[in-house]
PDB file of C-alpha atoms in Angstrom:
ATOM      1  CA  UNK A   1       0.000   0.000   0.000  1.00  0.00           C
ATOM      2  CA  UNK A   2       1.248   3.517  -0.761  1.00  0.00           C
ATOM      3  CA  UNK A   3       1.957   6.077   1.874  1.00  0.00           C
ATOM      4  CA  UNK A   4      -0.698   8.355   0.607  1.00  0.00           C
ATOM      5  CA  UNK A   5      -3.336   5.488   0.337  1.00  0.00           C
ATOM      6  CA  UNK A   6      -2.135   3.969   3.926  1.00  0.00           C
ATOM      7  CA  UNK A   7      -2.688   7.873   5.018  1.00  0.00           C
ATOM      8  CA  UNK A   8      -6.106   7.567   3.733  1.00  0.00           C
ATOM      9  CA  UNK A   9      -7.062   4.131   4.973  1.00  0.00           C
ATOM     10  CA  UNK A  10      -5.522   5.095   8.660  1.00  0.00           C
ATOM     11  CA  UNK A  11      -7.958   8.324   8.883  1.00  0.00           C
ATOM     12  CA  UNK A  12     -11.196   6.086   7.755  1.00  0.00           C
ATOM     13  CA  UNK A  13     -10.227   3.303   9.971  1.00  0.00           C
ATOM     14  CA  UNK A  14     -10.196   6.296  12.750  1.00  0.00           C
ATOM     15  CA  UNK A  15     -13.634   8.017  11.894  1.00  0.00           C
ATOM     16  CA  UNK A  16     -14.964   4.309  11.784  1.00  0.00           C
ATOM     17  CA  UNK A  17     -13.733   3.472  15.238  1.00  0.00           C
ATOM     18  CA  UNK A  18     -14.721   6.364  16.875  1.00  0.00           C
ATOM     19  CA  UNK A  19     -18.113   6.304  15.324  1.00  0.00           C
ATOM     20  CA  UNK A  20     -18.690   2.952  16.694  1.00  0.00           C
ATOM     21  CA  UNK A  21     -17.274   3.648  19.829  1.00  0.00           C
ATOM     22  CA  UNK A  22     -19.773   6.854  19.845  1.00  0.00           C
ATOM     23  CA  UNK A  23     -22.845   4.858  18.920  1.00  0.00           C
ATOM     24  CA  UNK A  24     -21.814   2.272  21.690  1.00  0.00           C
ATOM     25  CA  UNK A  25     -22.047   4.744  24.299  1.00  0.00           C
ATOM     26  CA  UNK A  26     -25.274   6.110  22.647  1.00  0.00           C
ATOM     27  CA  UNK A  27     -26.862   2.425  22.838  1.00  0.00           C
ATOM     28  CA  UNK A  28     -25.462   2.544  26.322  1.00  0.00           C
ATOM     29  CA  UNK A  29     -27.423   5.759  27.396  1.00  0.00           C
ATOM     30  CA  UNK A  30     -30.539   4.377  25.259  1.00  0.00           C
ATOM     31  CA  UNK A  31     -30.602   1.169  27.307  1.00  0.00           C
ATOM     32  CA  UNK A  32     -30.182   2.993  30.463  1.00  0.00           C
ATOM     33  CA  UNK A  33     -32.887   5.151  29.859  1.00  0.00           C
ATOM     34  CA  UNK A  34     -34.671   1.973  29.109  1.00  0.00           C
ATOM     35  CA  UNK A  35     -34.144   0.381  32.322  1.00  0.00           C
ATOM     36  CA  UNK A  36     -35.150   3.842  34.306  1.00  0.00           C
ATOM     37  CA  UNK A  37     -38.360   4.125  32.263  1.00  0.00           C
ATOM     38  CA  UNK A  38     -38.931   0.401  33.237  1.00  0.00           C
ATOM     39  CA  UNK A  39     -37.809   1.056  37.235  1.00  0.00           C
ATOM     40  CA  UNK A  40     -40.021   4.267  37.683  1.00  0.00           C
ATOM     41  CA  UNK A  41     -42.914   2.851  35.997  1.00  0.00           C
ATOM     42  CA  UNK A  42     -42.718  -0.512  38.077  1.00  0.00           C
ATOM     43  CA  UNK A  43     -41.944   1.581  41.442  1.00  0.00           C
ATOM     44  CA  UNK A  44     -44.863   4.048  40.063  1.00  0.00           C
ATOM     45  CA  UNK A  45     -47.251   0.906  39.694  1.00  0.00           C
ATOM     46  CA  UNK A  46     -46.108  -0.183  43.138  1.00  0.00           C
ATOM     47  CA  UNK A  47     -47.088   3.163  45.212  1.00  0.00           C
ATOM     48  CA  UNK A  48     -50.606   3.591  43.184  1.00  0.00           C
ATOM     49  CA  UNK A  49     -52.025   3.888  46.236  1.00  0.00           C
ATOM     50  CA  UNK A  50     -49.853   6.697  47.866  1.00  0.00           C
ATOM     51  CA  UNK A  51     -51.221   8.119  44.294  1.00  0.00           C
ATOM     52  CA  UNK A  52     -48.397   7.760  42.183  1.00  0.00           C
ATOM     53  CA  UNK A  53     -48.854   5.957  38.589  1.00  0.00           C
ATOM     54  CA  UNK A  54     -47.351   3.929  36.309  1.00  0.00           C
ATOM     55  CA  UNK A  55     -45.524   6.025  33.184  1.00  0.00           C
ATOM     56  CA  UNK A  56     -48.429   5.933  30.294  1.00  0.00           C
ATOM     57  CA  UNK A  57     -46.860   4.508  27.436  1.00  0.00           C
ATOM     58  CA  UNK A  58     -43.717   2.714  29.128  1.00  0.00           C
ATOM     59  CA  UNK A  59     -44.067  -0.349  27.188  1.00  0.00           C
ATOM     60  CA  UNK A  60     -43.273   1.717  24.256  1.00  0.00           C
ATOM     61  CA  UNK A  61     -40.784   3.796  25.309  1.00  0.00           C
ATOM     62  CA  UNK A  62     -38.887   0.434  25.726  1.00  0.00           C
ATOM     63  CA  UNK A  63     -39.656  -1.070  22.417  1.00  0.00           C
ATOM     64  CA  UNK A  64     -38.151   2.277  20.836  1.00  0.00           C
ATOM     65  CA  UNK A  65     -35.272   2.296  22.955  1.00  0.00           C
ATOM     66  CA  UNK A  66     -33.942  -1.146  23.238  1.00  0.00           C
ATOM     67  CA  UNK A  67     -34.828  -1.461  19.205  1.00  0.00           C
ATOM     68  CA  UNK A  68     -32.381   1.463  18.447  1.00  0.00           C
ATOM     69  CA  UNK A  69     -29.901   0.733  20.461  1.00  0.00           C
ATOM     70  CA  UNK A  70     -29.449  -2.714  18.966  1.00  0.00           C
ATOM     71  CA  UNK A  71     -29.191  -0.998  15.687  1.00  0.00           C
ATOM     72  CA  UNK A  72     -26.536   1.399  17.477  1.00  0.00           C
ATOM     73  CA  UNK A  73     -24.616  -1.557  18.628  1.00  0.00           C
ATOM     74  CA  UNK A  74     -24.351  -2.561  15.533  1.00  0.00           C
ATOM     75  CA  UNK A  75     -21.373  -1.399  14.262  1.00  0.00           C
ATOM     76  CA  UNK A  76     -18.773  -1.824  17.001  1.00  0.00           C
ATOM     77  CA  UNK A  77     -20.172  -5.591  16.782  1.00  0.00           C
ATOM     78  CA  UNK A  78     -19.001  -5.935  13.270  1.00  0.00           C
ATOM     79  CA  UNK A  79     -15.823  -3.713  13.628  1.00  0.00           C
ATOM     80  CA  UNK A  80     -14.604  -5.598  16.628  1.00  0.00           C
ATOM     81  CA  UNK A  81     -15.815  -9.006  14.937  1.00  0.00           C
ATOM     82  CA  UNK A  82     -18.560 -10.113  17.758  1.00  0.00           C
ATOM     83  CA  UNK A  83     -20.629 -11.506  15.518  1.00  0.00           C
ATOM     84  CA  UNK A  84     -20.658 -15.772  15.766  1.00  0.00           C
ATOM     85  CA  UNK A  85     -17.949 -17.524  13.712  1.00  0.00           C
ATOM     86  CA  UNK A  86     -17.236 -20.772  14.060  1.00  0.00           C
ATOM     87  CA  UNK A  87     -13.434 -21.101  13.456  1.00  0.00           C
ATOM     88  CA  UNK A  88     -12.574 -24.537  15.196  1.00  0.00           C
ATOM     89  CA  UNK A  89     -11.466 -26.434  11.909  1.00  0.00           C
ATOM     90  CA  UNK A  90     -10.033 -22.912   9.919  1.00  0.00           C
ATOM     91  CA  UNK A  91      -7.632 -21.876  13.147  1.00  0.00           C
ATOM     92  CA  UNK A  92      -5.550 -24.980  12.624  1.00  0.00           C
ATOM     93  CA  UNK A  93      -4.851 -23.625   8.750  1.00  0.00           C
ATOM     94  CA  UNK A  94      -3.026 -20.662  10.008  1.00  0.00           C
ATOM     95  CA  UNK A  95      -4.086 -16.924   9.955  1.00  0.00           C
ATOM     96  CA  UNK A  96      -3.931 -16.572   5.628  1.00  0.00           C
ATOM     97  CA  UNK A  97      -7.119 -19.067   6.181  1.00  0.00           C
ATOM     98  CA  UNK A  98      -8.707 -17.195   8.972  1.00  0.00           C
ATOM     99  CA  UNK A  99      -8.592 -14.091   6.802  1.00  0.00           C
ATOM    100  CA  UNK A 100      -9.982 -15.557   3.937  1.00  0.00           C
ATOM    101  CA  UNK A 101     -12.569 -16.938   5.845  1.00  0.00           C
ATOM    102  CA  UNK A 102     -13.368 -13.591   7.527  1.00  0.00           C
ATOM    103  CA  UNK A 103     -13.163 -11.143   4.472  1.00  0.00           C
ATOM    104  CA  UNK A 104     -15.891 -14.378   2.784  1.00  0.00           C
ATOM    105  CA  UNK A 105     -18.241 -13.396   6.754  1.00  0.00           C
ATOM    106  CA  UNK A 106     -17.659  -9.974   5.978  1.00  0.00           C
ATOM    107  CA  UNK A 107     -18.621  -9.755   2.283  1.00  0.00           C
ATOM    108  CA  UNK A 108     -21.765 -11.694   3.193  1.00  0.00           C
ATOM    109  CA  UNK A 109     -22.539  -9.465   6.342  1.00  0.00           C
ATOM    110  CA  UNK A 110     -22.371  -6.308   3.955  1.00  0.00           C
ATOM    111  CA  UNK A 111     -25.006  -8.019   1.817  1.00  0.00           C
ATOM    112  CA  UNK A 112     -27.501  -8.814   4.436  1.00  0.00           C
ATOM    113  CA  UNK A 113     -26.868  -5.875   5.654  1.00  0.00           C
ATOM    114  CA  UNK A 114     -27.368  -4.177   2.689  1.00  0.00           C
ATOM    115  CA  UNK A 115     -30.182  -6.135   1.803  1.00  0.00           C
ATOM    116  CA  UNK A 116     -31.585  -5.057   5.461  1.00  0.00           C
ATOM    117  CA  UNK A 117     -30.970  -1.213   4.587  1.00  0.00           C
ATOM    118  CA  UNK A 118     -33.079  -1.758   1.060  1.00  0.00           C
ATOM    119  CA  UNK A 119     -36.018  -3.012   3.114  1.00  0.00           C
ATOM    120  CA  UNK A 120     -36.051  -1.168   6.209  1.00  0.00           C
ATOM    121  CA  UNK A 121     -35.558   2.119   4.035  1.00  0.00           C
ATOM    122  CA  UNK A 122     -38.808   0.704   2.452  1.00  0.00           C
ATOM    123  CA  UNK A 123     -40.913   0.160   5.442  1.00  0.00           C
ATOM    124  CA  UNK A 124     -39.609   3.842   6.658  1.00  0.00           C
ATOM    125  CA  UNK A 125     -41.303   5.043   3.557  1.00  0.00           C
ATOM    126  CA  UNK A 126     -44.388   2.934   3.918  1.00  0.00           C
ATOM    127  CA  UNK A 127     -44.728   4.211   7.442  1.00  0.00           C
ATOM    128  CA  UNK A 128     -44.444   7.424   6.612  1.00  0.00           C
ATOM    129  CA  UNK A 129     -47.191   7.279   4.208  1.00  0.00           C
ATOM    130  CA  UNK A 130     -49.483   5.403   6.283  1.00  0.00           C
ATOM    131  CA  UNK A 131     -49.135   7.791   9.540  1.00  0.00           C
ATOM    132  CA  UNK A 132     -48.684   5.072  11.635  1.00  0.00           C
ATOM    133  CA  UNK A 133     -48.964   5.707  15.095  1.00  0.00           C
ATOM    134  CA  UNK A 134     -48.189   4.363  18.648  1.00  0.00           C
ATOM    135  CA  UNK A 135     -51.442   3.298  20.311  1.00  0.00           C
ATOM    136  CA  UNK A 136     -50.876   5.260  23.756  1.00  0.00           C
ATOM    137  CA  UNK A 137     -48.361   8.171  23.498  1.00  0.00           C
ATOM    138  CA  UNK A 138     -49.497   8.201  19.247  1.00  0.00           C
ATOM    139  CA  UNK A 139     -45.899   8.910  18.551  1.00  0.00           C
ATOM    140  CA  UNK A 140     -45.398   8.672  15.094  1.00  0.00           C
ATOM    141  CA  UNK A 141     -43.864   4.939  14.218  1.00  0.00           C
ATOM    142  CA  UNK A 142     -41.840   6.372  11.108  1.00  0.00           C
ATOM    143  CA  UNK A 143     -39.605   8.266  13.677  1.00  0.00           C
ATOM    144  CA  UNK A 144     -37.813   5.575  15.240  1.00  0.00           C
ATOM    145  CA  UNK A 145     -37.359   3.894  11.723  1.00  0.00           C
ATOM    146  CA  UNK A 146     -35.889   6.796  10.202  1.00  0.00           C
ATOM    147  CA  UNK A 147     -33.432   6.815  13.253  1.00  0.00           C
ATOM    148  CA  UNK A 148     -33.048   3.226  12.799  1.00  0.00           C
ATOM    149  CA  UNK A 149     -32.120   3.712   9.078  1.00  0.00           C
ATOM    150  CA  UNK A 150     -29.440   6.384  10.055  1.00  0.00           C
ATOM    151  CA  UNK A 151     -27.990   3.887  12.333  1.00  0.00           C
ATOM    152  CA  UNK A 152     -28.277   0.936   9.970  1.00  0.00           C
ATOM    153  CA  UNK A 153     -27.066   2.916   7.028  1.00  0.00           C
ATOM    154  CA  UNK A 154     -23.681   3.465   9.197  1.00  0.00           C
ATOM    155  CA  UNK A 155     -23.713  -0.188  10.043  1.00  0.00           C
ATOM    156  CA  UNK A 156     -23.377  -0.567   6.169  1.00  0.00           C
ATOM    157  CA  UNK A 157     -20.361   1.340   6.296  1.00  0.00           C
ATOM    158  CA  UNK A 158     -19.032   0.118   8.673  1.00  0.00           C
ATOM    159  CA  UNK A 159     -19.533  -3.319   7.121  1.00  0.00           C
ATOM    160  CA  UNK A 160     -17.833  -1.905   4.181  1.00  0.00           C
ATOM    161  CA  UNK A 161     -14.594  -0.912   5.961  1.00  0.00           C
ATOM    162  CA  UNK A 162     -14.216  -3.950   6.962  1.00  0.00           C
ATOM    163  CA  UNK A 163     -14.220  -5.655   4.080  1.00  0.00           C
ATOM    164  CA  UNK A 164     -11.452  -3.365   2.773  1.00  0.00           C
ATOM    165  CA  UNK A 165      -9.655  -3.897   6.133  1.00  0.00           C
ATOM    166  CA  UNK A 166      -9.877  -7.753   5.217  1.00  0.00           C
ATOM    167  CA  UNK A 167      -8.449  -6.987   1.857  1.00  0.00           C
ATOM    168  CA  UNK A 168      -6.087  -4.747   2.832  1.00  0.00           C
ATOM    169  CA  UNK A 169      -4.557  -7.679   5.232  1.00  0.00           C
ATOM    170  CA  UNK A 170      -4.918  -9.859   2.214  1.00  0.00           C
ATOM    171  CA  UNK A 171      -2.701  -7.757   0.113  1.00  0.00           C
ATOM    172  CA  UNK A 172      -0.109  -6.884   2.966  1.00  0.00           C
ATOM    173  CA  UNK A 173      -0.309 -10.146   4.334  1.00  0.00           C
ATOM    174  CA  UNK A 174      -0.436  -8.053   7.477  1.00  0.00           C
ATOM    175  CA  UNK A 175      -3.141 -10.384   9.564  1.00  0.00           C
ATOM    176  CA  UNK A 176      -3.233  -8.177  12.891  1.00  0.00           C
ATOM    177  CA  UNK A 177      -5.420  -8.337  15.629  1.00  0.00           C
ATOM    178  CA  UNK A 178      -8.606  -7.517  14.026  1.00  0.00           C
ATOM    179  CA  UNK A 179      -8.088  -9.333  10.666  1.00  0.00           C
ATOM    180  CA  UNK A 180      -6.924 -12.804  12.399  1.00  0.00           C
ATOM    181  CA  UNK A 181      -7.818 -13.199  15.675  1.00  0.00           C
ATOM    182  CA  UNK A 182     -11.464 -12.119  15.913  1.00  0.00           C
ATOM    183  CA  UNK A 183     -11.537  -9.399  18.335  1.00  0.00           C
ATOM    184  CA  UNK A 184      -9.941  -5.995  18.904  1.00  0.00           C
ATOM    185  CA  UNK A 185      -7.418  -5.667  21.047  1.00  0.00           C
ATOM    186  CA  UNK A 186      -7.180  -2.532  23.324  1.00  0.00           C
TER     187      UNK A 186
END
């Protein structure tokens, strides 16, 4: 690889990890707020008689929030390879087979999730043009699909980069930490 093209892949492969690491901490905050929703609305259900309630709507709340911050999760999980692989038979081969292997995962993650992106970008529209609403709060449904198709469209790219970071080992027959032994390393 060339100095100017190594430049280039080192800044992407630095805006990709930090916008995984960014969206981690977002799904973080998203399934805290989660579990406080859930907490106050239990503890709120509890003291009905003291003439607290429970939060109207709570069940949703959840739905939304633990659904987006699986999609936020997302990418770190592909960056730092946490997705299941089975490598019992391939680690015996030596690390040239393990990246072959993982840039063949990776190519096929990038077209389900690509595939995924199509279809969800679809049922954004669809919701959109049906007004589709929560049944308590009536929060419109096409909201948390749209940020679900922000999150999923940066899964995509993060999918992307790693296929090139698979390739790139490939070429380089440089088969580091993320390329051969299926996690990152701090």
């Amino acid at each position: 690889m060339t100095s100017s093209s190594a430049g280039l892949y080192s800044r992407i492969e630095a805006l990709v990890t930090a916008s995984a690491r960014i969206l981690i901490v977002f799904s973080g905050f998203l399934l805290i707020s989660a579990i406080l929703i859930t907490c106050s609305s239990i503890t709120g259900r509890a003291l009905t008689p003291i003439g607290l309630s429970a939060i109207p709507g709570d069940y949703e709340l959840v739905e939304i929030l633990c659904g987006l911050a699986v999609f936020a999760f997302m990418p770190y999980c592909q960056l730092s390879r946490g997705h299941i692989s089975v490598d019992l038979f391939i680690q015996g081969l030596g690390p040239k087979a393990m990246a072959w292997t993982q840039l063949l995962g990776d190519v096929v993650m990038t077209g389900l999730v690509t595939v995924m992106a199509w279809r969800h970008f679809a049922g954004t529209l669809d919701k959109h043009a049906y007004g589709e609403t929560s049944f308590i709060l009536q929060i419109p449904v096409w909201w948390s699909y749209a940020v679900a198709m922000i999150l999923l469209a940066l899964f995509w790219l993060t999918s992307l980069f790693t296929v090139w970071r698979d390739v790139v080992a490939l070429r380089t027959g440089s088969f580091d930490d993320h390329s051969a032994s299926g996690g990152e390393q701090a």
